[in-house]
Tab-separated table of C-alpha atoms in Angstrom:
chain	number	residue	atom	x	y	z
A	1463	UNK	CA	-23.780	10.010	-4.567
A	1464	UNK	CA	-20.486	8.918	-4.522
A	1465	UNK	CA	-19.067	6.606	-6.947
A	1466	UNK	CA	-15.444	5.007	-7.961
A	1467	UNK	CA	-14.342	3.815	-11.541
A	1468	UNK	CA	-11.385	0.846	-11.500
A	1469	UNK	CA	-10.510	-1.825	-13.235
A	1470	UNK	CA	-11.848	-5.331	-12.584
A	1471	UNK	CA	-9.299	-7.272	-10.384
A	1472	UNK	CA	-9.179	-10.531	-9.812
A	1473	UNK	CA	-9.577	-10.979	-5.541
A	1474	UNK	CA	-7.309	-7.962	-5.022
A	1475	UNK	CA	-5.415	-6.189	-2.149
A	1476	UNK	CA	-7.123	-4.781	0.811
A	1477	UNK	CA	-7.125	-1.062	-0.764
A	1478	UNK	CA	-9.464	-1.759	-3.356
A	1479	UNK	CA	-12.562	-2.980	-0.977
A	1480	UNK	CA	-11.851	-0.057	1.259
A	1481	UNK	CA	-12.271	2.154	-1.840
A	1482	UNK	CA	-15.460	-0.007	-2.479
A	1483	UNK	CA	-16.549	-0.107	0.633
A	1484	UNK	CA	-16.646	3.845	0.831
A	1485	UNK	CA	-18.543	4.430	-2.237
A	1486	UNK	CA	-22.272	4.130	-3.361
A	1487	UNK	CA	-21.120	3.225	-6.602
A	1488	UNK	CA	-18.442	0.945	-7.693
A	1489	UNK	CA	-17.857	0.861	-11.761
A	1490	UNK	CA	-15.856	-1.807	-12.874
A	1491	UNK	CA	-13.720	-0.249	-15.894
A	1492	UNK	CA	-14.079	-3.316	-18.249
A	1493	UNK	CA	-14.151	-1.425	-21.848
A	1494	UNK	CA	-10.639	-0.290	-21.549
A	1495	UNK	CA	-7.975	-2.261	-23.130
A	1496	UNK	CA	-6.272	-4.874	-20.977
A	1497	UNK	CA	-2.921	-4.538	-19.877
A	1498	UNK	CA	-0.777	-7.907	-20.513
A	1499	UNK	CA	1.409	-8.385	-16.775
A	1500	UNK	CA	-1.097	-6.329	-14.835
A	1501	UNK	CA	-3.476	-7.339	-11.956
A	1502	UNK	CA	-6.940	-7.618	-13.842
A	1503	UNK	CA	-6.343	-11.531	-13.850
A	1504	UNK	CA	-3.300	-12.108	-11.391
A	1505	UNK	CA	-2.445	-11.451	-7.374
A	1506	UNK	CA	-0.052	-12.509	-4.784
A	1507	UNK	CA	-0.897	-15.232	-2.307
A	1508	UNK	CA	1.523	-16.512	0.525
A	1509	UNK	CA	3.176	-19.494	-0.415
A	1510	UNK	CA	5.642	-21.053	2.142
A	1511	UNK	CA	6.395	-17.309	3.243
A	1512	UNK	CA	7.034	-15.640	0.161
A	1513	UNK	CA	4.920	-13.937	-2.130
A	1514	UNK	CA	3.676	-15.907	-4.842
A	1515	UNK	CA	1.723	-14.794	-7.908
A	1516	UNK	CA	-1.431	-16.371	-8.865
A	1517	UNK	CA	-2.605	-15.951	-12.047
A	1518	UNK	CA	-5.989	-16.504	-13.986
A	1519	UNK	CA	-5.210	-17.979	-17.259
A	1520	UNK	CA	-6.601	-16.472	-20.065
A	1521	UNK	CA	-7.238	-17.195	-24.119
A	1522	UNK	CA	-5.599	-14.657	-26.653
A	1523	UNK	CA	-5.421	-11.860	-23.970
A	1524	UNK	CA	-4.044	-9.099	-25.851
A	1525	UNK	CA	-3.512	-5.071	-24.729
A	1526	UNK	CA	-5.306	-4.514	-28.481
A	1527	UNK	CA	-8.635	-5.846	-26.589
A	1528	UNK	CA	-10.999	-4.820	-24.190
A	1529	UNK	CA	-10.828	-6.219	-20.813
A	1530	UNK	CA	-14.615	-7.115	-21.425
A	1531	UNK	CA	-13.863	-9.170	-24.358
A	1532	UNK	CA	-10.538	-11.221	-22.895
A	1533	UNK	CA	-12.045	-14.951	-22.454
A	1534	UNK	CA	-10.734	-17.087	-19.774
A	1535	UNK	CA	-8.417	-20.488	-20.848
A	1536	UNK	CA	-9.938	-23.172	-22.833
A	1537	UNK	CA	-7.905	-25.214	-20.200
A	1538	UNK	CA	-10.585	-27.350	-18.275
A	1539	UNK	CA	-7.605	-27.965	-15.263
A	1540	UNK	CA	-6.912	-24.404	-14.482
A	1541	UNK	CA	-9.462	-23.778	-11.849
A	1542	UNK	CA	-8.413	-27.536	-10.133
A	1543	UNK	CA	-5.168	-25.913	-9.922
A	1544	UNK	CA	-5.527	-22.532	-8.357
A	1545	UNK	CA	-7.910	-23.935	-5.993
A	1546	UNK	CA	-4.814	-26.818	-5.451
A	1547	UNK	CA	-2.134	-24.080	-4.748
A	1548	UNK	CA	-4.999	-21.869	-2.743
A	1549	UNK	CA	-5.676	-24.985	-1.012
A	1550	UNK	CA	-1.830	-26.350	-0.091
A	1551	UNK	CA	-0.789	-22.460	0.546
A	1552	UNK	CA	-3.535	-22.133	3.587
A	1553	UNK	CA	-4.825	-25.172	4.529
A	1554	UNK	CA	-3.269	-24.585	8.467
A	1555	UNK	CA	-4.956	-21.394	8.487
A	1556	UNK	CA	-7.257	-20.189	11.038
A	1557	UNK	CA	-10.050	-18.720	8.704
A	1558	UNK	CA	-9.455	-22.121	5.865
A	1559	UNK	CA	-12.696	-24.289	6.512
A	1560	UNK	CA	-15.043	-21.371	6.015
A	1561	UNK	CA	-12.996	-19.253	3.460
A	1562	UNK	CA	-11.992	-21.923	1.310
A	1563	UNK	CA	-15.262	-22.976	-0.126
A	1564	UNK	CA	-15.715	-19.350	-0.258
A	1565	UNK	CA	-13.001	-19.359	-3.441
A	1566	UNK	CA	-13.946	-22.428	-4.453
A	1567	UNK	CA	-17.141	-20.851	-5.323
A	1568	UNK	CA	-15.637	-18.266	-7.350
A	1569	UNK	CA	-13.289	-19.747	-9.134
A	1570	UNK	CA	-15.765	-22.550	-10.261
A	1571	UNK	CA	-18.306	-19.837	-11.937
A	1572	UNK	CA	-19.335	-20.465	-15.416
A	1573	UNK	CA	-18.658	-17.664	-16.948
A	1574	UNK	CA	-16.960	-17.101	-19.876
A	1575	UNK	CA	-14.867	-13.522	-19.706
A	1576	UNK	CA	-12.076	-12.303	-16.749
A	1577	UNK	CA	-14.507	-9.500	-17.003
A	1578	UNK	CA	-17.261	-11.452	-15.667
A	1579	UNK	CA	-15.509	-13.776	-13.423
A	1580	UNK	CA	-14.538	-10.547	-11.571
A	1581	UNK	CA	-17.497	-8.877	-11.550
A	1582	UNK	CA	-19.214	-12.124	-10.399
A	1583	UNK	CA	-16.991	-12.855	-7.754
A	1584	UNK	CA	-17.457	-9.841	-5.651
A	1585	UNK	CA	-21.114	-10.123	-5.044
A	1586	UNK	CA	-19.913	-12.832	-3.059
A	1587	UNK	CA	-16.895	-11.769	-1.380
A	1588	UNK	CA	-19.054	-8.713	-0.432
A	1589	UNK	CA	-21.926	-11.140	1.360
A	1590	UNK	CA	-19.027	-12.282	3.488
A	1591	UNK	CA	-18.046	-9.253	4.444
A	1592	UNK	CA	-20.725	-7.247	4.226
A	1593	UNK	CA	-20.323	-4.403	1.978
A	1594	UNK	CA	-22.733	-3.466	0.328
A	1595	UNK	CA	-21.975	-1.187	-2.492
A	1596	UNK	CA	-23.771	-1.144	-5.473
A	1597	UNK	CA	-22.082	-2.752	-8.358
A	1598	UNK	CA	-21.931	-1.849	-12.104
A	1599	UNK	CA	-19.892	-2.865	-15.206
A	1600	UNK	CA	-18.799	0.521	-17.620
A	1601	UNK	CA	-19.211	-1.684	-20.907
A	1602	UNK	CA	-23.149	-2.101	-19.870
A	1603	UNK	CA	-23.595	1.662	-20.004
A	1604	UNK	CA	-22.563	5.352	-20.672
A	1605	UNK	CA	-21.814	4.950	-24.350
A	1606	UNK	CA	-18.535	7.185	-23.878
A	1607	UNK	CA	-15.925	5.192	-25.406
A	1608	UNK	CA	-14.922	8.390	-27.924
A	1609	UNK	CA	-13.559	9.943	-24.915
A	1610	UNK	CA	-10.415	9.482	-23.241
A	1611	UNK	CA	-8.786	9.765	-19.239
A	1612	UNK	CA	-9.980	12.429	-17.441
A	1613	UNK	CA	-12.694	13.680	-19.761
A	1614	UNK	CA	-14.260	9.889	-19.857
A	1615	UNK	CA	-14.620	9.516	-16.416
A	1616	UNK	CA	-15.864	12.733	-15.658
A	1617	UNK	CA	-18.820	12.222	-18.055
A	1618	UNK	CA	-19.227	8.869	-16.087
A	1619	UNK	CA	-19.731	11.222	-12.978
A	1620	UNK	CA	-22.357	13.350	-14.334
A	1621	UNK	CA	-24.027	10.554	-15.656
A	1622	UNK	CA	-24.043	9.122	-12.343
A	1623	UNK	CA	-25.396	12.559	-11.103
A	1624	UNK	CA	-22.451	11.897	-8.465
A	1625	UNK	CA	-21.029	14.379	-6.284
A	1626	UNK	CA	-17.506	12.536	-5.030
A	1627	UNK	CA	-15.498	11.244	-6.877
A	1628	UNK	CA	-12.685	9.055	-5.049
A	1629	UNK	CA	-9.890	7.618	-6.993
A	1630	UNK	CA	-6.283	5.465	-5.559
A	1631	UNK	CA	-3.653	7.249	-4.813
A	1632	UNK	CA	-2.170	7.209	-7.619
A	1633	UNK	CA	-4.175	9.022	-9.910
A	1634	UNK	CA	-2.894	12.140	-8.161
A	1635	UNK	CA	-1.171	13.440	-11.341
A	1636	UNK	CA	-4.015	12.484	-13.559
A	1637	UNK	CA	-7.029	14.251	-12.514
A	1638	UNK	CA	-7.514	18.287	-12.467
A	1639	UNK	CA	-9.606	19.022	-8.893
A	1640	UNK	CA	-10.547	22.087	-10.299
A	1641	UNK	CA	-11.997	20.594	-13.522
A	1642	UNK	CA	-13.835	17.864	-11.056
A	1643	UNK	CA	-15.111	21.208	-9.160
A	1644	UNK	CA	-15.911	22.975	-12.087
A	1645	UNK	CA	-18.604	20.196	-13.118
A	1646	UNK	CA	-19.944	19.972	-8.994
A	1647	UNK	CA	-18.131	17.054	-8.239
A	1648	UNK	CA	-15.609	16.712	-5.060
A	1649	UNK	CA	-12.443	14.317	-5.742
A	1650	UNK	CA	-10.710	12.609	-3.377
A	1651	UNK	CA	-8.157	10.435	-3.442
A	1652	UNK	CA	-7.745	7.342	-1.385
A	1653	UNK	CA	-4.607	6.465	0.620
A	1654	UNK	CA	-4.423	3.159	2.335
A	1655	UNK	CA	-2.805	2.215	5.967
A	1656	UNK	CA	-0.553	-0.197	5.800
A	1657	UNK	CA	-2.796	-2.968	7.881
A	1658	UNK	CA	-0.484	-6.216	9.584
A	1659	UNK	CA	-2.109	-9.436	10.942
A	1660	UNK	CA	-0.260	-12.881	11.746
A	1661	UNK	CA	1.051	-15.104	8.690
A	1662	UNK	CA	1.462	-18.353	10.153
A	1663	UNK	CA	4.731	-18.054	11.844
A	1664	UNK	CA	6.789	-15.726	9.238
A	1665	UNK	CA	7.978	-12.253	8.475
A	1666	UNK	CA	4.685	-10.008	7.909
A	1667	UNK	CA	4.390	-9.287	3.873
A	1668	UNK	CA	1.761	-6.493	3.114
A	1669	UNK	CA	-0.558	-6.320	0.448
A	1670	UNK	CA	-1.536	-9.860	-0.801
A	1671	UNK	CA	-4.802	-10.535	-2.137
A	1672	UNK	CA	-8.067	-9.954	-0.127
A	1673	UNK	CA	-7.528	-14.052	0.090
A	1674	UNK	CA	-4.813	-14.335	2.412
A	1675	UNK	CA	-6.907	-11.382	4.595
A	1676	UNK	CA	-9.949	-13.754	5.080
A	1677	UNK	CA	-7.621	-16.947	5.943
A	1678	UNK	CA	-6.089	-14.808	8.463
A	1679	UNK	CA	-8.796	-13.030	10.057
A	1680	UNK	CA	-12.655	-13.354	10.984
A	1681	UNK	CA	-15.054	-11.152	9.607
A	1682	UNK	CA	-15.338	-8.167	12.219
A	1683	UNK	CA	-11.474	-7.690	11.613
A	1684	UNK	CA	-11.411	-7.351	8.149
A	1685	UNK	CA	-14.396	-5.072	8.022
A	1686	UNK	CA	-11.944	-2.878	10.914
A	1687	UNK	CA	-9.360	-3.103	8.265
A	1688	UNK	CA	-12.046	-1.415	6.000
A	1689	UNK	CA	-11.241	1.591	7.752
A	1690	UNK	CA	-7.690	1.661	7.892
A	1691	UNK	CA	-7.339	4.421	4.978
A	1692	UNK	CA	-7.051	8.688	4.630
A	1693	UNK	CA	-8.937	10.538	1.960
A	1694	UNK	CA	-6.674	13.411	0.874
């Protein structure tokens, strides 16, 4: 069994489905407290070829609350307009007519919490691209919340009864391997390639949300780009 533990991000980079991809398990780390600026409800889309930050809006977010418990806006236009700037921002490219409704679908769930609109929105980005990877939210479970870094997510991993644990890069400095060892558990930390693919007609820019991936490129390419990381 092996599982990861991350934050819930709103249609994120590239890196975080690979780590999905290559895990049994994927815990979505929604009873921590939210970090204001961060990427639980924002991501960078192309937008006349620069970098442009999209951002979920969000009602009395607050780093004194639990992801889990941050409610989207009030705002009844806010989904009309990231789905206008999603829609002006790619309408020329190649993947737009099938990938499009694919956001529009997400976006438009009625849910109430960022929380939620995450964790709903990747059951359906994963039918597209077929991952498969089982799917759980830590608020629903494990009863752990006494315990902090390291220590927390270790009990998550026994648990799990896992036996890998893989974590981003940079967790490096945060987690003991031994300690992992100690309780049976192998952790390994993920490392992504730097993937490229064409952006209309300008200068490559890595990393933007899993969004500008799809517009770009058909499914059998993106699950290649699955692949495209090291486990150290």
């Amino acid at each position: 069994m092996t599982i990861a533990i991350m934050q819930p991000y709103i249609l994120p980079y590239i890196g975080y489905l690979q780590l999905m991809n290559e895990v049994d398990k994927f815990i979505f780390y929604d009873d921590v407290a939210f970090i204001n600026r961060g990427w639980v409800n924002r991501n960078r889309i192309l937008v006349n070829g620069k970098d442009f930050m999209l951002t979920v809006p969000l009602k009395d977010a607050s780093q004194n609350k639990r992801i889990a418990d941050i409610n989207l806006s009030d705002d009844p236009k806010w989904r009309q307009k990231l789905l206008q700037t999603l829609g002006q921002s790619y309408r020329k490219a190649p993947f737009y007519k099938t990938v499009f409704p694919l956001l529009e679908k997400i976006v438009n769930l009625e849910v109430r919490t960022i929380a939620e609109l995450v964790r709903e929105s990747f059951p359906l980005l994963n039918d597209y691209i077929g991952i498969q990877t089982e799917l759980v939210p830590s608020s629903d479970q494990y009863n752990n919340s006494e315990l902090r870094g390291q220590e927390r997510i270790l009990d998550i991993c026994l648990q799990e009864k896992a036996t890998r644990y893989i974590n981003p890069i940079g967790g490096m400095e945060l987690y003991d391997r031994q300690r992992f060892a100690d309780a049976g558990i192998e952790l390994f930390f993920i490392q992504s390639k730097r993937v490229e693919y064409p952006q209309f007609q300008n200068e490559f820019i890595p990393w933007l949300s899993i969004a500008d991936v799809l517009m770009f490129n058909d499914v059998p390419a993106v699950q290649e780009m699955l692949k495209e990381f090291e486990l150290i």
